[in-house]
Each structure stands twice: as structure tokens, then as C-alpha cells.
């Protein structure tokens, strides 16, 4: 076993948060990720051994050695015996999350993988694949945890802990993402010890497998809606500094400038929030609330014109569950009965039931978190089971769906999902 492969294997096996059935990855599997032959592995070992010998030299002449080593790190090849172009191509083919682990193998690999051009090359070669990132909390302890699901292999990967106050109320956060940039945004939230809202912006980046703190929102808020509209992050309404302080203010985050600014306010505050982005518009609704005496309210935000308008009656009255957008079509997984799925028909301002397979209600228990990508719908349920649906449009504009369920590891049994986002990594 080479030094580099030993690094990957031990890092995965010793990760304390991984379910026992998922982190036993054999060297043979890791070598497939490299897509290189055994002689290349030997070169990696030789590189590690060379670096080790350089560090273990006598401390005499330490300053000169430090200068020599710094020059050596900048000029040495990525892999001895291979052109850097070929070596970089090998690193480009490492799948998520192993690229972030590879950064620790040596300085030259870290420098290459963290270079912005490396990510651009990966995108241009279409090497990034969609992963499902699930925000969940433990039902007994309220401990929050992010994990990524690979729909191709069925594997789960636990993310590093998200930086946030220890005492938080998990449902108070709002989450959104910029999938193609591989960035996940966790906004606001509520402290459980003081019951006050917070204004933090926390960003996860797939290329580094790390969290960072961005500029805070102008207004502290919790229990609100958020969405990505044309690369801009929109935060809508929610509770203000105090739990019962309903606010109508809306903010827009510019990811390039790392700045928040107020935009047009909502006309009314909502009791709760579900939202979806279709095109350049953000649809926000409160859905039906017990005891169902009043029709739900809903509004539509137009980013291009910075205006709000009322949602049509048919859309808001039929919005009876959690929403997901596939292509330009809006679907809802209903939160009653057998959880039937519906699709919105704009020309008729009506919802139409989706035929085909029934939603796998036996394996999927509420609450649900939903996301969609590349023509598929991913529904995460209590216990983090994942139902994957494929809606197919027929000749008469009617939809049917096919469903399959991927059971989660037993270690996730006591977790409930709050949000799921698709990122390319």
C-alpha cells in the first residue's frame, strides 16, 4: 500500500461520524478513483518519502534549509517522472470528497487543488457530478449534522461541523445553494437559549470541503424563505429579533461582492414559508395551516423588476406540501394522505395529479425535504431514507412518475431532515 493510498484509507476509516457500513473502503476502490496504474502509486510513495526525509534532516542550518525547502516546494513536480499536465489530470479525476483529502498529501498537491484554475478545469471537463446535501438534526439531542449523498453509489459522507452557536433551534435556519459553483448557504437561525434570531451567513464549498463565514445579513431573521435567483441569494420575511416579531423585509446577497442589501418588501408577512424558484422569480407561500379556516397567502418576487405581486388563487390554494422544481415545472409532494405528487399547470392556474407509481409512503415518513436535478426528484424523509422520482411527461401534457427508495444507514435512524440541496462536486 502506498503512502498516499494509506492516507486516504485511514482518513475515511477513522472519521468518527461515518456509519460503520459506509467507511470501509478498500485500497482497490481508492485506486480506481486515481485512474492510474500501480507504478504511479509507487511514485506517490516516493514523493512522500522524499518529503519525509527532507523534514527529518538535522536542525543545523535550519534557516537555510527552510529557504531551500520553500524553493523546492514551488519548483518540484506534482508527481516525479510525470509531466505536470498529466499529474494534474489525474488529480482532476479524483471524485468528491477525496480531492479535499488529497490536499494533505503534499504541498504541491494542496497548491494545485486550491488554485481557482483547477476548479475551472474540472468544470470545463464536465467532471463535477451532482450530490445531495442534507441538513438534519437528531430527534433527541437536536444536534445538527450535514451529510452528502452520492446517488450513483448510494454512499453517504459526513461534512465537517458547521460553525454556529451551540444553542440553536435547527428549524430556524434557511438554506439555499448555487449548484454549479458548488456552494451551499445557511442563513440566519434562532438561538434556543435566548429565543432571538441571528443574522449569520455560513457558506460551504465542495472544492475545499470547508465552511466559511460570509458577511451577515442586515436583519436578524429565522423561520424564513431563501432562494437562488440568477445567482443572487434572496432572504424573505420570517421572524425578527424576537420570536413573535414578524417581518416583511427582504434582502439580496451578492456573492461576488459579499454584500447584503435591502430590496422591495413583501406586502404581508406569512405564518410559515415554503418557496420555489422558477426562472427569475421566487414564489413564496405559507401553505394551508390548521384549522384550515382561511386560504393560504402567497406572493411572487420578480428580481429583474424588484417587485412583488400576488400569487394566483389556484396556485396558492393547491400548494399543499413541499415544493421542487424540475426543469421549469413546479411539483409539490403533498403532506396529507398518501402524499400524492402534483404538478402546476400555469395556463390553467391549476394543479394536476401525477400518475404512474404511487409515492413510496411506507418507506418515507414525514417530515420531508425535497430537491431536484437533471430530471429527477429527491425526497429525504425521517431517518434520511431517500426516494428518487423520475417524472415523465406524456403526449397529452400529463405526467407519470417512477419511484425507487434508497434506505439510509441505521446510524441515521434518529435524524430528521430540514433541507436538502443539490451541489455539483
PDB file of N, CA and C in Angstrom, residues 342-399:
ATOM      1  N   UNK A 342     -48.184  16.413  -7.235  1.00  0.00           N
ATOM      2  CA  UNK A 342     -48.930  17.228  -8.188  1.00  0.00           C
ATOM      3  C   UNK A 342     -47.959  18.114  -8.956  1.00  0.00           C
ATOM      4  N   UNK A 343     -48.381  18.531 -10.132  1.00  0.00           N
ATOM      5  CA  UNK A 343     -47.611  19.467 -10.946  1.00  0.00           C
ATOM      6  C   UNK A 343     -48.503  20.654 -11.283  1.00  0.00           C
ATOM      7  N   UNK A 344     -47.914  21.839 -11.269  1.00  0.00           N
ATOM      8  CA  UNK A 344     -48.686  23.051 -11.533  1.00  0.00           C
ATOM      9  C   UNK A 344     -48.734  23.320 -13.036  1.00  0.00           C
ATOM     10  N   UNK A 345     -49.954  23.644 -13.510  1.00  0.00           N
ATOM     11  CA  UNK A 345     -50.165  23.959 -14.919  1.00  0.00           C
ATOM     12  C   UNK A 345     -50.468  25.456 -15.015  1.00  0.00           C
ATOM     13  N   UNK A 346     -49.503  26.281 -15.419  1.00  0.00           N
ATOM     14  CA  UNK A 346     -49.699  27.739 -15.393  1.00  0.00           C
ATOM     15  C   UNK A 346     -50.857  28.222 -16.267  1.00  0.00           C
ATOM     16  N   UNK A 347     -51.032  27.627 -17.435  1.00  0.00           N
ATOM     17  CA  UNK A 347     -52.073  28.118 -18.346  1.00  0.00           C
ATOM     18  C   UNK A 347     -53.471  27.988 -17.754  1.00  0.00           C
ATOM     19  N   UNK A 348     -53.670  27.000 -16.892  1.00  0.00           N
ATOM     20  CA  UNK A 348     -54.985  26.785 -16.277  1.00  0.00           C
ATOM     21  C   UNK A 348     -55.033  27.233 -14.829  1.00  0.00           C
ATOM     22  N   UNK A 349     -53.913  27.692 -14.298  1.00  0.00           N
ATOM     23  CA  UNK A 349     -53.817  28.040 -12.883  1.00  0.00           C
ATOM     24  C   UNK A 349     -54.396  26.921 -12.027  1.00  0.00           C
ATOM     25  N   UNK A 350     -53.921  25.703 -12.300  1.00  0.00           N
ATOM     26  CA  UNK A 350     -54.454  24.533 -11.608  1.00  0.00           C
ATOM     27  C   UNK A 350     -53.332  23.524 -11.387  1.00  0.00           C
ATOM     28  N   UNK A 351     -53.575  22.634 -10.415  1.00  0.00           N
ATOM     29  CA  UNK A 351     -52.629  21.553 -10.116  1.00  0.00           C
ATOM     30  C   UNK A 351     -53.178  20.252 -10.675  1.00  0.00           C
ATOM     31  N   UNK A 352     -52.294  19.451 -11.211  1.00  0.00           N
ATOM     32  CA  UNK A 352     -52.670  18.195 -11.834  1.00  0.00           C
ATOM     33  C   UNK A 352     -51.923  17.057 -11.153  1.00  0.00           C
ATOM     34  N   UNK A 353     -52.646  16.015 -10.755  1.00  0.00           N
ATOM     35  CA  UNK A 353     -52.004  14.886 -10.098  1.00  0.00           C
ATOM     36  C   UNK A 353     -51.106  14.134 -11.070  1.00  0.00           C
ATOM     37  N   UNK A 354     -49.988  13.646 -10.548  1.00  0.00           N
ATOM     38  CA  UNK A 354     -49.025  12.885 -11.343  1.00  0.00           C
ATOM     39  C   UNK A 354     -49.366  11.402 -11.218  1.00  0.00           C
ATOM     40  N   UNK A 355     -49.462  10.728 -12.347  1.00  0.00           N
ATOM     41  CA  UNK A 355     -49.792   9.319 -12.354  1.00  0.00           C
ATOM     42  C   UNK A 355     -48.560   8.442 -12.210  1.00  0.00           C
ATOM     43  N   UNK A 356     -48.719   7.180 -12.609  1.00  0.00           N
ATOM     44  CA  UNK A 356     -47.608   6.238 -12.502  1.00  0.00           C
ATOM     45  C   UNK A 356     -47.502   5.633 -11.120  1.00  0.00           C
ATOM     46  N   UNK A 357     -46.272   5.391 -10.681  1.00  0.00           N
ATOM     47  CA  UNK A 357     -46.073   4.802  -9.361  1.00  0.00           C
ATOM     48  C   UNK A 357     -46.591   5.728  -8.271  1.00  0.00           C
ATOM     49  N   UNK A 358     -47.155   5.146  -7.239  1.00  0.00           N
ATOM     50  CA  UNK A 358     -47.514   5.932  -6.067  1.00  0.00           C
ATOM     51  C   UNK A 358     -46.263   6.300  -5.284  1.00  0.00           C
ATOM     52  N   UNK A 359     -46.344   7.426  -4.600  1.00  0.00           N
ATOM     53  CA  UNK A 359     -45.228   7.817  -3.752  1.00  0.00           C
ATOM     54  C   UNK A 359     -45.011   6.731  -2.689  1.00  0.00           C
ATOM     55  N   UNK A 360     -43.755   6.286  -2.457  1.00  0.00           N
ATOM     56  CA  UNK A 360     -43.491   5.160  -1.535  1.00  0.00           C
ATOM     57  C   UNK A 360     -43.698   5.547  -0.074  1.00  0.00           C
ATOM     58  N   UNK A 361     -44.953   5.719   0.296  1.00  0.00           N
ATOM     59  CA  UNK A 361     -45.293   6.218   1.634  1.00  0.00           C
ATOM     60  C   UNK A 361     -44.869   5.258   2.737  1.00  0.00           C
ATOM     61  N   UNK A 362     -44.821   3.958   2.471  1.00  0.00           N
ATOM     62  CA  UNK A 362     -44.469   3.003   3.518  1.00  0.00           C
ATOM     63  C   UNK A 362     -43.045   3.212   4.017  1.00  0.00           C
ATOM     64  N   UNK A 363     -42.154   3.550   3.110  1.00  0.00           N
ATOM     65  CA  UNK A 363     -40.743   3.725   3.495  1.00  0.00           C
ATOM     66  C   UNK A 363     -40.411   5.161   3.839  1.00  0.00           C
ATOM     67  N   UNK A 364     -41.296   6.098   3.517  1.00  0.00           N
ATOM     68  CA  UNK A 364     -40.992   7.518   3.677  1.00  0.00           C
ATOM     69  C   UNK A 364     -41.948   8.141   4.688  1.00  0.00           C
ATOM     70  N   UNK A 365     -41.409   8.530   5.820  1.00  0.00           N
ATOM     71  CA  UNK A 365     -42.192   9.146   6.882  1.00  0.00           C
ATOM     72  C   UNK A 365     -41.855  10.633   6.976  1.00  0.00           C
ATOM     73  N   UNK A 366     -42.878  11.448   7.185  1.00  0.00           N
ATOM     74  CA  UNK A 366     -42.641  12.885   7.337  1.00  0.00           C
ATOM     75  C   UNK A 366     -41.801  13.171   8.579  1.00  0.00           C
ATOM     76  N   UNK A 367     -41.050  14.308   8.564  1.00  0.00           N
ATOM     77  CA  UNK A 367     -41.036  15.413   7.593  1.00  0.00           C
ATOM     78  C   UNK A 367     -40.191  15.097   6.358  1.00  0.00           C
ATOM     79  N   UNK A 368     -40.487  15.850   5.274  1.00  0.00           N
ATOM     80  CA  UNK A 368     -39.779  15.671   4.016  1.00  0.00           C
ATOM     81  C   UNK A 368     -38.911  16.894   3.724  1.00  0.00           C
ATOM     82  N   UNK A 369     -37.822  16.646   3.027  1.00  0.00           N
ATOM     83  CA  UNK A 369     -37.031  17.700   2.402  1.00  0.00           C
ATOM     84  C   UNK A 369     -36.829  17.278   0.955  1.00  0.00           C
ATOM     85  N   UNK A 370     -36.967  18.211   0.017  1.00  0.00           N
ATOM     86  CA  UNK A 370     -37.023  17.855  -1.401  1.00  0.00           C
ATOM     87  C   UNK A 370     -36.075  18.725  -2.212  1.00  0.00           C
ATOM     88  N   UNK A 371     -35.492  18.115  -3.244  1.00  0.00           N
ATOM     89  CA  UNK A 371     -34.676  18.853  -4.202  1.00  0.00           C
ATOM     90  C   UNK A 371     -34.743  18.130  -5.534  1.00  0.00           C
ATOM     91  N   UNK A 372     -34.362  18.806  -6.599  1.00  0.00           N
ATOM     92  CA  UNK A 372     -34.415  18.198  -7.917  1.00  0.00           C
ATOM     93  C   UNK A 372     -33.238  18.598  -8.770  1.00  0.00           C
ATOM     94  N   UNK A 373     -32.827  17.684  -9.654  1.00  0.00           N
ATOM     95  CA  UNK A 373     -31.722  17.975 -10.570  1.00  0.00           C
ATOM     96  C   UNK A 373     -31.751  16.957 -11.698  1.00  0.00           C
ATOM     97  N   UNK A 374     -31.417  17.435 -12.886  1.00  0.00           N
ATOM     98  CA  UNK A 374     -31.256  16.580 -14.062  1.00  0.00           C
ATOM     99  C   UNK A 374     -32.439  15.633 -14.265  1.00  0.00           C
ATOM    100  N   UNK A 375     -33.647  16.208 -14.133  1.00  0.00           N
ATOM    101  CA  UNK A 375     -34.847  15.438 -14.416  1.00  0.00           C
ATOM    102  C   UNK A 375     -35.287  14.483 -13.327  1.00  0.00           C
ATOM    103  N   UNK A 376     -34.682  14.564 -12.151  1.00  0.00           N
ATOM    104  CA  UNK A 376     -35.062  13.676 -11.055  1.00  0.00           C
ATOM    105  C   UNK A 376     -35.438  14.468  -9.810  1.00  0.00           C
ATOM    106  N   UNK A 377     -36.304  13.861  -8.999  1.00  0.00           N
ATOM    107  CA  UNK A 377     -36.743  14.457  -7.745  1.00  0.00           C
ATOM    108  C   UNK A 377     -36.213  13.610  -6.605  1.00  0.00           C
ATOM    109  N   UNK A 378     -35.579  14.264  -5.638  1.00  0.00           N
ATOM    110  CA  UNK A 378     -35.031  13.569  -4.468  1.00  0.00           C
ATOM    111  C   UNK A 378     -35.805  14.008  -3.236  1.00  0.00           C
ATOM    112  N   UNK A 379     -36.421  13.041  -2.568  1.00  0.00           N
ATOM    113  CA  UNK A 379     -37.181  13.314  -1.352  1.00  0.00           C
ATOM    114  C   UNK A 379     -36.480  12.598  -0.200  1.00  0.00           C
ATOM    115  N   UNK A 380     -36.115  13.361   0.834  1.00  0.00           N
ATOM    116  CA  UNK A 380     -35.471  12.798   2.023  1.00  0.00           C
ATOM    117  C   UNK A 380     -36.500  12.804   3.143  1.00  0.00           C
ATOM    118  N   UNK A 381     -36.637  11.679   3.832  1.00  0.00           N
ATOM    119  CA  UNK A 381     -37.651  11.548   4.871  1.00  0.00           C
ATOM    120  C   UNK A 381     -37.003  11.400   6.238  1.00  0.00           C
ATOM    121  N   UNK A 382     -37.825  11.258   7.255  1.00  0.00           N
ATOM    122  CA  UNK A 382     -37.328  10.962   8.599  1.00  0.00           C
ATOM    123  C   UNK A 382     -36.503   9.685   8.549  1.00  0.00           C
ATOM    124  N   UNK A 383     -35.342   9.698   9.216  1.00  0.00           N
ATOM    125  CA  UNK A 383     -34.413   8.575   9.119  1.00  0.00           C
ATOM    126  C   UNK A 383     -33.504   8.665   7.925  1.00  0.00           C
ATOM    127  N   UNK A 384     -33.689   9.706   7.098  1.00  0.00           N
ATOM    128  CA  UNK A 384     -32.866  10.022   5.928  1.00  0.00           C
ATOM    129  C   UNK A 384     -32.922   8.959   4.836  1.00  0.00           C
ATOM    130  N   UNK A 385     -34.039   8.223   4.753  1.00  0.00           N
ATOM    131  CA  UNK A 385     -34.266   7.440   3.544  1.00  0.00           C
ATOM    132  C   UNK A 385     -34.470   8.394   2.375  1.00  0.00           C
ATOM    133  N   UNK A 386     -34.058   7.975   1.195  1.00  0.00           N
ATOM    134  CA  UNK A 386     -34.138   8.834   0.011  1.00  0.00           C
ATOM    135  C   UNK A 386     -35.010   8.163  -1.046  1.00  0.00           C
ATOM    136  N   UNK A 387     -36.067   8.847  -1.454  1.00  0.00           N
ATOM    137  CA  UNK A 387     -36.902   8.392  -2.571  1.00  0.00           C
ATOM    138  C   UNK A 387     -36.508   9.194  -3.807  1.00  0.00           C
ATOM    139  N   UNK A 388     -36.218   8.491  -4.885  1.00  0.00           N
ATOM    140  CA  UNK A 388     -35.793   9.130  -6.134  1.00  0.00           C
ATOM    141  C   UNK A 388     -36.900   8.939  -7.155  1.00  0.00           C
ATOM    142  N   UNK A 389     -37.469  10.050  -7.592  1.00  0.00           N
ATOM    143  CA  UNK A 389     -38.574  10.002  -8.547  1.00  0.00           C
ATOM    144  C   UNK A 389     -38.177  10.565  -9.890  1.00  0.00           C
ATOM    145  N   UNK A 390     -38.663   9.947 -10.934  1.00  0.00           N
ATOM    146  CA  UNK A 390     -38.411  10.415 -12.294  1.00  0.00           C
ATOM    147  C   UNK A 390     -39.737  10.750 -12.953  1.00  0.00           C
ATOM    148  N   UNK A 391     -40.084  12.047 -13.040  1.00  0.00           N
ATOM    149  CA  UNK A 391     -41.330  12.420 -13.716  1.00  0.00           C
ATOM    150  C   UNK A 391     -41.151  12.402 -15.233  1.00  0.00           C
ATOM    151  N   UNK A 392     -42.136  11.828 -15.922  1.00  0.00           N
ATOM    152  CA  UNK A 392     -42.086  11.720 -17.376  1.00  0.00           C
ATOM    153  C   UNK A 392     -43.346  12.354 -17.943  1.00  0.00           C
ATOM    154  N   UNK A 393     -43.160  13.292 -18.869  1.00  0.00           N
ATOM    155  CA  UNK A 393     -44.304  13.984 -19.473  1.00  0.00           C
ATOM    156  C   UNK A 393     -44.771  13.237 -20.708  1.00  0.00           C
ATOM    157  N   UNK A 394     -46.079  12.960 -20.759  1.00  0.00           N
ATOM    158  CA  UNK A 394     -46.654  12.245 -21.884  1.00  0.00           C
ATOM    159  C   UNK A 394     -47.065  13.169 -23.008  1.00  0.00           C
ATOM    160  N   UNK A 395     -47.694  12.604 -24.008  1.00  0.00           N
ATOM    161  CA  UNK A 395     -48.100  13.372 -25.186  1.00  0.00           C
ATOM    162  C   UNK A 395     -49.196  14.371 -24.876  1.00  0.00           C
ATOM    163  N   UNK A 396     -50.022  14.080 -23.896  1.00  0.00           N
ATOM    164  CA  UNK A 396     -51.140  14.965 -23.549  1.00  0.00           C
ATOM    165  C   UNK A 396     -50.814  15.885 -22.377  1.00  0.00           C
ATOM    166  N   UNK A 397     -49.538  16.171 -22.203  1.00  0.00           N
ATOM    167  CA  UNK A 397     -49.070  17.050 -21.123  1.00  0.00           C
ATOM    168  C   UNK A 397     -49.388  16.489 -19.750  1.00  0.00           C
ATOM    169  N   UNK A 398     -49.609  15.190 -19.669  1.00  0.00           N
ATOM    170  CA  UNK A 398     -49.824  14.538 -18.392  1.00  0.00           C
ATOM    171  C   UNK A 398     -48.521  13.881 -17.939  1.00  0.00           C
ATOM    172  N   UNK A 399     -48.323  13.857 -16.631  1.00  0.00           N
ATOM    173  CA  UNK A 399     -47.085  13.323 -16.078  1.00  0.00           C
ATOM    174  C   UNK A 399     -47.338  11.990 -15.384  1.00  0.00           C
TER     175      UNK A 399
END
